[in-house]
C-alpha positions as YAML, in Angstrom:
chain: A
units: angstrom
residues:
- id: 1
  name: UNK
  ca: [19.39, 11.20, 21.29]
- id: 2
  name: UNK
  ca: [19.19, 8.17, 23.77]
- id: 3
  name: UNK
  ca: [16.91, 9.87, 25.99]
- id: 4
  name: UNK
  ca: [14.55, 10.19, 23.11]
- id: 5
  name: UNK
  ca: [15.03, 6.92, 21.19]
- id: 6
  name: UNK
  ca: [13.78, 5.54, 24.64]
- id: 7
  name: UNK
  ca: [10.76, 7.49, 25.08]
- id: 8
  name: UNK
  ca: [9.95, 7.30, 21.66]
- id: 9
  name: UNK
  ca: [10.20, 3.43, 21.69]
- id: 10
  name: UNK
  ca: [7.99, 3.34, 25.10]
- id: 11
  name: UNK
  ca: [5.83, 4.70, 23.83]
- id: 12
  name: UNK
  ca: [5.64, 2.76, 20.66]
- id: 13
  name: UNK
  ca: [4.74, 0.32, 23.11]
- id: 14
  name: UNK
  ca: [2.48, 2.11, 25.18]
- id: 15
  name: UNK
  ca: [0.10, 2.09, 22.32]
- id: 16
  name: UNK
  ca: [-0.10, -1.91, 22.31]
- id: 17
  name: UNK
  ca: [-2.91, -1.01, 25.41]
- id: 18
  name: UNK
  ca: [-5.23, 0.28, 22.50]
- id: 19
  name: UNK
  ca: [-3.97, -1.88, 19.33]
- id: 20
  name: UNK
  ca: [-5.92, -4.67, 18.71]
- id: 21
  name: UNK
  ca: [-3.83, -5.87, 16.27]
- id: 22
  name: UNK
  ca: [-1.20, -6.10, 18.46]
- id: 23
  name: UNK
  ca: [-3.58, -8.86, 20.92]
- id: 24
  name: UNK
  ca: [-4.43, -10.45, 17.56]
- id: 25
  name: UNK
  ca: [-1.16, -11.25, 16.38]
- id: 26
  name: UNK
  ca: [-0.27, -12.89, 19.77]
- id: 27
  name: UNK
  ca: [-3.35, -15.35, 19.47]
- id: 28
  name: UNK
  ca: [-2.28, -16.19, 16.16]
- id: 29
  name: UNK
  ca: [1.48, -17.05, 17.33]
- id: 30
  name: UNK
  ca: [-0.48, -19.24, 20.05]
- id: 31
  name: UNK
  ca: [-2.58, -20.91, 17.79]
- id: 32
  name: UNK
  ca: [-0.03, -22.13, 15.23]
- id: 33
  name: UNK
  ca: [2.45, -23.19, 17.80]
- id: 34
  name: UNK
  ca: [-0.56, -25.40, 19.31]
- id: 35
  name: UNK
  ca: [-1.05, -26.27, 15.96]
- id: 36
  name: UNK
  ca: [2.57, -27.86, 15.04]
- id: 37
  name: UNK
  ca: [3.16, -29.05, 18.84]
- id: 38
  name: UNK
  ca: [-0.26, -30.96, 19.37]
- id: 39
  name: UNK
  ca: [0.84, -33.83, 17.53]
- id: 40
  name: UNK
  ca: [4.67, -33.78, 19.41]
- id: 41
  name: UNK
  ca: [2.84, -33.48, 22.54]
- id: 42
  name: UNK
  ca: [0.66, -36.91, 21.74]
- id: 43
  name: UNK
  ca: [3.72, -38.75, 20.49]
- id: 44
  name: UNK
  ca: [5.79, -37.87, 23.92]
- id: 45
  name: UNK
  ca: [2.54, -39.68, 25.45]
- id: 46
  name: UNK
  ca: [2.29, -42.36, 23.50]
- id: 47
  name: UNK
  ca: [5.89, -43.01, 24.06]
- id: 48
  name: UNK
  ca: [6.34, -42.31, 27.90]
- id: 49
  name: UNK
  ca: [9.34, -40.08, 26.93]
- id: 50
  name: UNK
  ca: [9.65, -36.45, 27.50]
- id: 51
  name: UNK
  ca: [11.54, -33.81, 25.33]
- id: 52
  name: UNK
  ca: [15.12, -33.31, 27.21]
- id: 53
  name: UNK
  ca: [15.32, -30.09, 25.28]
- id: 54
  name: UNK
  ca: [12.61, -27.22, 23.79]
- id: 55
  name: UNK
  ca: [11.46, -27.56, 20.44]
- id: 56
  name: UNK
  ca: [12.83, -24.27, 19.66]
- id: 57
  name: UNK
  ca: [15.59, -25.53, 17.67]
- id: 58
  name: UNK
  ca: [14.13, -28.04, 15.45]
- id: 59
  name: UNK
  ca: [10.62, -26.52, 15.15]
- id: 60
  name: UNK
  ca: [11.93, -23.94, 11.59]
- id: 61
  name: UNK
  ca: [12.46, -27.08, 9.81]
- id: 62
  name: UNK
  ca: [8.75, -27.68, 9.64]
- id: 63
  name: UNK
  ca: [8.96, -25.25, 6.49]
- id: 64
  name: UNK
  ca: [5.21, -24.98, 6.62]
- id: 65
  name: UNK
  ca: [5.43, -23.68, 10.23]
- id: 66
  name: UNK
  ca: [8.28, -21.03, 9.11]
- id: 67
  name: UNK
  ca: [5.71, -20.00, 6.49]
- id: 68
  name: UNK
  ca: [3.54, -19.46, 9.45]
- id: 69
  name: UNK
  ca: [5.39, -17.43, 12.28]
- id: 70
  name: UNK
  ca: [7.05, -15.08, 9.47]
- id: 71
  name: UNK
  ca: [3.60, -13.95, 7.91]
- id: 72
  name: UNK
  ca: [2.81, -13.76, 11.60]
- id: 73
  name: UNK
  ca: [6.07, -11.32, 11.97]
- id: 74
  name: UNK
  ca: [3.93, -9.11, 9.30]
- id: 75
  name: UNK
  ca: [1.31, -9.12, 11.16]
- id: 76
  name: UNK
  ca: [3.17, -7.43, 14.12]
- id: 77
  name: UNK
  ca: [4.53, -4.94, 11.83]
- id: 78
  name: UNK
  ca: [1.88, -4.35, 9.60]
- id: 79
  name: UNK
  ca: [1.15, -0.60, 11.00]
- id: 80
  name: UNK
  ca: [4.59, 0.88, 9.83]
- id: 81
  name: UNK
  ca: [5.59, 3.30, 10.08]
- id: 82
  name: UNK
  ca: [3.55, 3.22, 13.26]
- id: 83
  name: UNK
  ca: [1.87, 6.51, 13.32]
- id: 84
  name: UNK
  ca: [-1.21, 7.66, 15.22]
- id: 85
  name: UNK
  ca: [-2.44, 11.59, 15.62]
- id: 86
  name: UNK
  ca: [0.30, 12.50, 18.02]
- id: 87
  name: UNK
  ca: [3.22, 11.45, 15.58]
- id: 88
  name: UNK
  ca: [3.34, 14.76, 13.56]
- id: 89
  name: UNK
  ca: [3.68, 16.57, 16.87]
- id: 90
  name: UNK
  ca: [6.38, 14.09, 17.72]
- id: 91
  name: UNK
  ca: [8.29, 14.20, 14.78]
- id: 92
  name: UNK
  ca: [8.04, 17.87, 14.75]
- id: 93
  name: UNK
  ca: [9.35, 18.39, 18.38]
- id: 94
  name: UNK
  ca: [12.80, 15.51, 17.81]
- id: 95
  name: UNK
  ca: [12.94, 15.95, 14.12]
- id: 96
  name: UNK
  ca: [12.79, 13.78, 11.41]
- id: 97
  name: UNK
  ca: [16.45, 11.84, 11.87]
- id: 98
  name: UNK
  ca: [15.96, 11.66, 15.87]
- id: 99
  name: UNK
  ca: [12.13, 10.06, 14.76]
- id: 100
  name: UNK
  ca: [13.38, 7.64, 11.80]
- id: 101
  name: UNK
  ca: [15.90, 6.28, 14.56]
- id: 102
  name: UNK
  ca: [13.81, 5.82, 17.09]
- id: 103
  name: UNK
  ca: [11.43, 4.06, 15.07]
- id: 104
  name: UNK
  ca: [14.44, 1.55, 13.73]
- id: 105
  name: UNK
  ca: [15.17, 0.65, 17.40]
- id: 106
  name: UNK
  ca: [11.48, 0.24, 17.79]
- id: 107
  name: UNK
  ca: [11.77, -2.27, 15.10]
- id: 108
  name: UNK
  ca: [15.03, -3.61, 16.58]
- id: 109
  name: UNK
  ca: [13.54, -3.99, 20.01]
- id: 110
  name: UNK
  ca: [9.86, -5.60, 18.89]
- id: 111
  name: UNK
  ca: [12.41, -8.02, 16.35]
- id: 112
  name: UNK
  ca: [13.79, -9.35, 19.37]
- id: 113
  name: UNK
  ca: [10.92, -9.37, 21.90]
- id: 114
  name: UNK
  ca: [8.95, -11.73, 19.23]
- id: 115
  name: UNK
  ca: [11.24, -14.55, 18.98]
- id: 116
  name: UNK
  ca: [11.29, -14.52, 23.30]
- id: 117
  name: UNK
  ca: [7.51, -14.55, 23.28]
- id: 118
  name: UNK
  ca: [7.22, -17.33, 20.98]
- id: 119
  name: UNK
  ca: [10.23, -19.43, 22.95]
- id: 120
  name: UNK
  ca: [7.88, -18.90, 25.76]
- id: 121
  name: UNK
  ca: [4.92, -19.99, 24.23]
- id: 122
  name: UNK
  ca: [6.18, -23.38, 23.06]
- id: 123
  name: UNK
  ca: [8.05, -24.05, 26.07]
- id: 124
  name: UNK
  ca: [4.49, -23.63, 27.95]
- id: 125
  name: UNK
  ca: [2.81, -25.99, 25.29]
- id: 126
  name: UNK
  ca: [5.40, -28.25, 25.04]
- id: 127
  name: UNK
  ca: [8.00, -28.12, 28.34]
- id: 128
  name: UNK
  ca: [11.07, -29.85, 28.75]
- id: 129
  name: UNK
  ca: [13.15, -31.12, 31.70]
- id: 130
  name: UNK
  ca: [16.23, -28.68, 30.68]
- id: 131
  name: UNK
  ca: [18.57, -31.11, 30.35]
- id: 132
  name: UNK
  ca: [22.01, -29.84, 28.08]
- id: 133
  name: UNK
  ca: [21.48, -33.38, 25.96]
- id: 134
  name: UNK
  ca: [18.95, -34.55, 22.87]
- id: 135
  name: UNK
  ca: [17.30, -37.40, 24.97]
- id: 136
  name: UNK
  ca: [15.61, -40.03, 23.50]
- id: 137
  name: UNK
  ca: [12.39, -38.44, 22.44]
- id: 138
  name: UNK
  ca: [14.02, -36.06, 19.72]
- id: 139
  name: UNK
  ca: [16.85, -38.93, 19.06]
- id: 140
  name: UNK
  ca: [14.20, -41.35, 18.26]
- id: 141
  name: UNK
  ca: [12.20, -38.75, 15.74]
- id: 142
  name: UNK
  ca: [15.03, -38.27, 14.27]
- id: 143
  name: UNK
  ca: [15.84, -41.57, 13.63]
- id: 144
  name: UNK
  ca: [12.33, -43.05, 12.78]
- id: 145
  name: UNK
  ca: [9.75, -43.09, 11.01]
- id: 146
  name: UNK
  ca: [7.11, -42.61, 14.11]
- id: 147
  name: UNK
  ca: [7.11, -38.83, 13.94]
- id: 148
  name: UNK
  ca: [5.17, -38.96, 10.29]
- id: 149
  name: UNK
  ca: [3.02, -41.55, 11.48]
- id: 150
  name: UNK
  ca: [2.05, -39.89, 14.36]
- id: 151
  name: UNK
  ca: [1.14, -36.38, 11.75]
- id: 152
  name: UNK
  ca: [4.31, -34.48, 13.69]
- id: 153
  name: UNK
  ca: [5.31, -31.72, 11.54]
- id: 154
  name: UNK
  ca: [8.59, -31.57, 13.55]
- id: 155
  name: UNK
  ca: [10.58, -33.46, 10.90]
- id: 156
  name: UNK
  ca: [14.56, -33.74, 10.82]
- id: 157
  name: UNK
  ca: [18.04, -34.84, 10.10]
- id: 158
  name: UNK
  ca: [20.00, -36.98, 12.55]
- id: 159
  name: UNK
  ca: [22.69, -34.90, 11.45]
- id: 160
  name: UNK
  ca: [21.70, -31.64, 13.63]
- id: 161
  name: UNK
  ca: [21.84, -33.62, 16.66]
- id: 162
  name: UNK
  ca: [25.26, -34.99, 15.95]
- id: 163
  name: UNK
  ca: [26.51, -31.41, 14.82]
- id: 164
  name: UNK
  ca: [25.38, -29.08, 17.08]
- id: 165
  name: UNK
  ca: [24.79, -29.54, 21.09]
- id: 166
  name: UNK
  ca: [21.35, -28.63, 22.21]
- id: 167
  name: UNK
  ca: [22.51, -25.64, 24.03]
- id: 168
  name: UNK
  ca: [24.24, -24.20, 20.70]
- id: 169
  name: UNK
  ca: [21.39, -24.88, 18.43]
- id: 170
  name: UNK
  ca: [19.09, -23.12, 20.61]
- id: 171
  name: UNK
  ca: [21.47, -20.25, 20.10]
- id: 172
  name: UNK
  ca: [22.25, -20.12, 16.50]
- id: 173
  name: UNK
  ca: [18.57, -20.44, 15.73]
- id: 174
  name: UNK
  ca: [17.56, -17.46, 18.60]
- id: 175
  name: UNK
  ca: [19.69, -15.12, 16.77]
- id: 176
  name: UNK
  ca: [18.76, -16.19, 13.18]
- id: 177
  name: UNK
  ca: [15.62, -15.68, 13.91]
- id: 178
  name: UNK
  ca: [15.86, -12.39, 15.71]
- id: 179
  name: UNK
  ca: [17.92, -11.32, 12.23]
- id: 180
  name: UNK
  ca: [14.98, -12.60, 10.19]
- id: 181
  name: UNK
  ca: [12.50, -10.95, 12.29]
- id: 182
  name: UNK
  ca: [14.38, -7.09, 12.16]
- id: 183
  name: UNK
  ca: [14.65, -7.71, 8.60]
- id: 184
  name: UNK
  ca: [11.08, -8.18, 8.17]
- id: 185
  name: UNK
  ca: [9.98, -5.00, 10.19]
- id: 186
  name: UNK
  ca: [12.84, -2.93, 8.68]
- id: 187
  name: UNK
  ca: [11.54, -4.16, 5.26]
- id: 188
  name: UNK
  ca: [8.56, -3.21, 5.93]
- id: 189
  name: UNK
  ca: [9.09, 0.17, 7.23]
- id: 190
  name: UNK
  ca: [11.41, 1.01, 4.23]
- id: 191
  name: UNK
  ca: [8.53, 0.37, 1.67]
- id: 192
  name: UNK
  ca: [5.99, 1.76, 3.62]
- id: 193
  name: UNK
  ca: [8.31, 5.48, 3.55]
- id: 194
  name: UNK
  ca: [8.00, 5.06, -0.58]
- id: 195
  name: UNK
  ca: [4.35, 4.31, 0.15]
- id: 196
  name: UNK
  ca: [5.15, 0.93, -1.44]
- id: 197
  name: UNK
  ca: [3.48, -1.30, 1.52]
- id: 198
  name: UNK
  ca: [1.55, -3.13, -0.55]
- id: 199
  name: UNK
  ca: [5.10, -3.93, -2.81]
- id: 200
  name: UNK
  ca: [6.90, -4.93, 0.00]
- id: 201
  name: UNK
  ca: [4.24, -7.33, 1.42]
- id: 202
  name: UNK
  ca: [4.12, -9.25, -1.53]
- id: 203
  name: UNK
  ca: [8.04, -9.56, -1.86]
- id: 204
  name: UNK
  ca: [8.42, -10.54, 1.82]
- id: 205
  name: UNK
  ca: [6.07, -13.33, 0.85]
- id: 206
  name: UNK
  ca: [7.83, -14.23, -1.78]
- id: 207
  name: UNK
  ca: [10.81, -14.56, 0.04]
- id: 208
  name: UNK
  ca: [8.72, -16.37, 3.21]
- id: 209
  name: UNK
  ca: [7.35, -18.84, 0.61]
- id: 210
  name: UNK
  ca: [10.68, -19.81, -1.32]
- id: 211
  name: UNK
  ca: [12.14, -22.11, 1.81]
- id: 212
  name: UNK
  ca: [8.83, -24.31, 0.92]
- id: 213
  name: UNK
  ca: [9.15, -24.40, -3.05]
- id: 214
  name: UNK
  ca: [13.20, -24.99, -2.61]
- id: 215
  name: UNK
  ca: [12.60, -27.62, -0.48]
- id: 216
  name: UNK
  ca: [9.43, -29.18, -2.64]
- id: 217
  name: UNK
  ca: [11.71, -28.91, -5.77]
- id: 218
  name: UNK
  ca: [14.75, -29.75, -3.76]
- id: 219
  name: UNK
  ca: [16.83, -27.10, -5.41]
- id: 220
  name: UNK
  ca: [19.89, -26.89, -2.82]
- id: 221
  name: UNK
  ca: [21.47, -24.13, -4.62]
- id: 222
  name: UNK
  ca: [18.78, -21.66, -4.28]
- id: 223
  name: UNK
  ca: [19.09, -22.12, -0.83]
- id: 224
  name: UNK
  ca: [22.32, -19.16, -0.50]
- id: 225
  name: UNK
  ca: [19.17, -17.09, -2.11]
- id: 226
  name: UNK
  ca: [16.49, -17.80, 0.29]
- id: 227
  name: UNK
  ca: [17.27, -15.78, 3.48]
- id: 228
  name: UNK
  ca: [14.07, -17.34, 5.66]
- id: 229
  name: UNK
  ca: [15.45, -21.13, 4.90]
- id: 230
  name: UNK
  ca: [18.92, -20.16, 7.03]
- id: 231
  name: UNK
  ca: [17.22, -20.58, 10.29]
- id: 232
  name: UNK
  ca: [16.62, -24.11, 9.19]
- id: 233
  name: UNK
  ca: [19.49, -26.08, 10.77]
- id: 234
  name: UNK
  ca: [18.77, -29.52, 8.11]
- id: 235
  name: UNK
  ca: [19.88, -26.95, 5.17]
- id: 236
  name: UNK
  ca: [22.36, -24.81, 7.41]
- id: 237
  name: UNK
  ca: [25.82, -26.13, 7.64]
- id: 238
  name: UNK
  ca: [28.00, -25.90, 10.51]
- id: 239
  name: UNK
  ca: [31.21, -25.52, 8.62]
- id: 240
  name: UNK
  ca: [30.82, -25.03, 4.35]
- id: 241
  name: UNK
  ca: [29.99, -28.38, 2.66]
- id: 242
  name: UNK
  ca: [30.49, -27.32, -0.57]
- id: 243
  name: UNK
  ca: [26.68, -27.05, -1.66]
- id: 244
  name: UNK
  ca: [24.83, -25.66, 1.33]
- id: 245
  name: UNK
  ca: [25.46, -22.12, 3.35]
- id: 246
  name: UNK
  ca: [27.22, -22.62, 6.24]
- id: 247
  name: UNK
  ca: [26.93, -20.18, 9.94]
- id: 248
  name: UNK
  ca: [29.68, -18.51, 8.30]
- id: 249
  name: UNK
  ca: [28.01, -17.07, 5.41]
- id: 250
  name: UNK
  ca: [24.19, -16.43, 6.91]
- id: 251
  name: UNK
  ca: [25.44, -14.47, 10.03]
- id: 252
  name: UNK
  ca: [27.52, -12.01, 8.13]
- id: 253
  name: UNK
  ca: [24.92, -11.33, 5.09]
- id: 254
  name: UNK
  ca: [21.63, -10.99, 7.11]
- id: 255
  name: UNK
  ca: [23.65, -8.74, 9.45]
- id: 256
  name: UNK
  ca: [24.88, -6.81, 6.31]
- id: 257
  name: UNK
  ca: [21.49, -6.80, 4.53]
- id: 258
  name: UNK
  ca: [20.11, -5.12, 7.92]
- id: 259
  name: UNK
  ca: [22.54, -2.46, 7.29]
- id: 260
  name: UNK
  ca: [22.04, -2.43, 4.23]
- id: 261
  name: UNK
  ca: [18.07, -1.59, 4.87]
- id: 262
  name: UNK
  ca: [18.88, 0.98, 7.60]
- id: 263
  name: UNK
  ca: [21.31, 3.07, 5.45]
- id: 264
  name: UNK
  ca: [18.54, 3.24, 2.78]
- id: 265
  name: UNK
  ca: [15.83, 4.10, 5.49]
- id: 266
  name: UNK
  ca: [18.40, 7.29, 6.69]
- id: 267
  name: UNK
  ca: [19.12, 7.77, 3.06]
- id: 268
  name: UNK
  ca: [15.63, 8.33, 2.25]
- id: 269
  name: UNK
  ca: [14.73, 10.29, 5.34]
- id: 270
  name: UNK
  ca: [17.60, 12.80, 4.43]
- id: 271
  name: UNK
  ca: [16.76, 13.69, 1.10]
- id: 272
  name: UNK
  ca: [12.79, 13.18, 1.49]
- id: 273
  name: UNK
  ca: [11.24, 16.93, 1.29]
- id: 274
  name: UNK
  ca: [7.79, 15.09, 2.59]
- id: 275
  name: UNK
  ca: [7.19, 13.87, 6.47]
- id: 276
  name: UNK
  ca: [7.90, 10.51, 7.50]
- id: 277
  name: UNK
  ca: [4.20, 9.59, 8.20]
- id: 278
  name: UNK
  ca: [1.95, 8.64, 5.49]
...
């Protein structure tokens, strides 16, 4: 079963040689990072200070940016459930519950390679000396008005800096967004088995869209509801508050709504009379 998941997954990824798509999708996560980290890059200048820390951390609060990467995370998993012509062959030599598997830890594996791509890519356009401390360049956007006059997107609360050390943010938000990016593919791969693609597009946009109309309408509440916003560590409580989810609530319910997904992909794959492939 390992032995399999493995070669099935390789090559999964074998194929990115002659996808496109795949090249595409990596430009794209270039050019909006550039995008939001142009006008961070300027301000360090103008202020002779450099970032102690990445922008990793702080970047998801820009909900316009989280809009961005997560219809980029489509992108990357647009082709479920990642057939070509040798996938019938394949399917037909493991069988269909030794295939569906392999193709979740495909999903798995791409969900977590994204979020290390993209920490690379900002960390090129924007470096920062390493230090375990805030500094004064993200202490003073936090504290002043200079980041909006400058046009940096990278907007936040002073409290994130006094609540979480750089070292732990970087973590919580690594993870969260590994969560959010499984969920997407796994999402996508479940529709795409009803031949419901289209359907489940459109709801993951919904649901990619909603951190931006809570926070335009400033609806708190309908923050426990809006899965893509928990990576946002100005909404994301520490500890409960008493109106916003805390690290205690997001962890356990995206990890649950993963399972949740996978049980319904094996669920469908072990009653379904038709192939996997569509």
């Amino acid at each position: 079963m390992i032995r399999t998941c493995i070669v099935i997954v390789g090559y999964n990824i074998k194929k990115w040689k002659n996808d496109y798509h795949m090249f595409f999708c990596l430009i794209y996560l270039f050019l909006i990072s550039d995008m939001i980290l142009r006008p961070a890059r300027r301000l360090a200048e103008e202020l002779g200070v450099s970032p102690s820390v990445s922008s990793f951390s702080l970047i998801w609060n820009s909900r316009f940016f989280l809009l961005l990467f997560f219809f980029g995370v489509m992108l990357f998993y647009s082709n479920a459930p990642f057939q070509d012509s040798m996938s019938t062959f394949v399917m037909i030599r493991c069988g269909k519950m030794r295939f569906m598997i392999a193709q979740v830890c495909y999903i798995i594996v791409v969900g977590m390679m994204i979020p290390i791509v993209f920490f690379l890519i900002q960390f090129g356009l924007f470096p920062s000396s390493g230090r375990n401390e805030w500094g004064k360049f993200w202490g003073t956007l936090a504290q002043t008005g200079v980041g909006i006059q400058a046009g940096c997107r990278i907007e936040f609360q002073y409290h994130i800096l006094w609540d979480y050390g750089p070292e732990e943010a970087l973590a919580i938000t690594f993870l969260i967004c590994v969560l959010l990016t499984i969920m997407t593919g796994l999402l996508l791969y479940y529709f795409s088995l009803f031949r419901m693609k289209t359907f489940g597009i459109c709801l993951l946009s919904g649901f990619i869209i909603l951190p931006e109309i809570v926070d335009w309408l400033d609806f708190t509440t309908f923050n426990w509801m809006s899965p893509y916003s928990w990576i946002c560590l100005d909404t994301t409580m520490k500890s409960y508050n008493g109106s916003l989810p805390s690290l205690s609530y997001v962890f356990p319910i995206l990890c649950f709504l993963n399972g949740c997904i996978i049980l319904g992909i094996i669920v469908k794959t072990k009653t379904s009379k038709e192939a996997l492939l569509q």
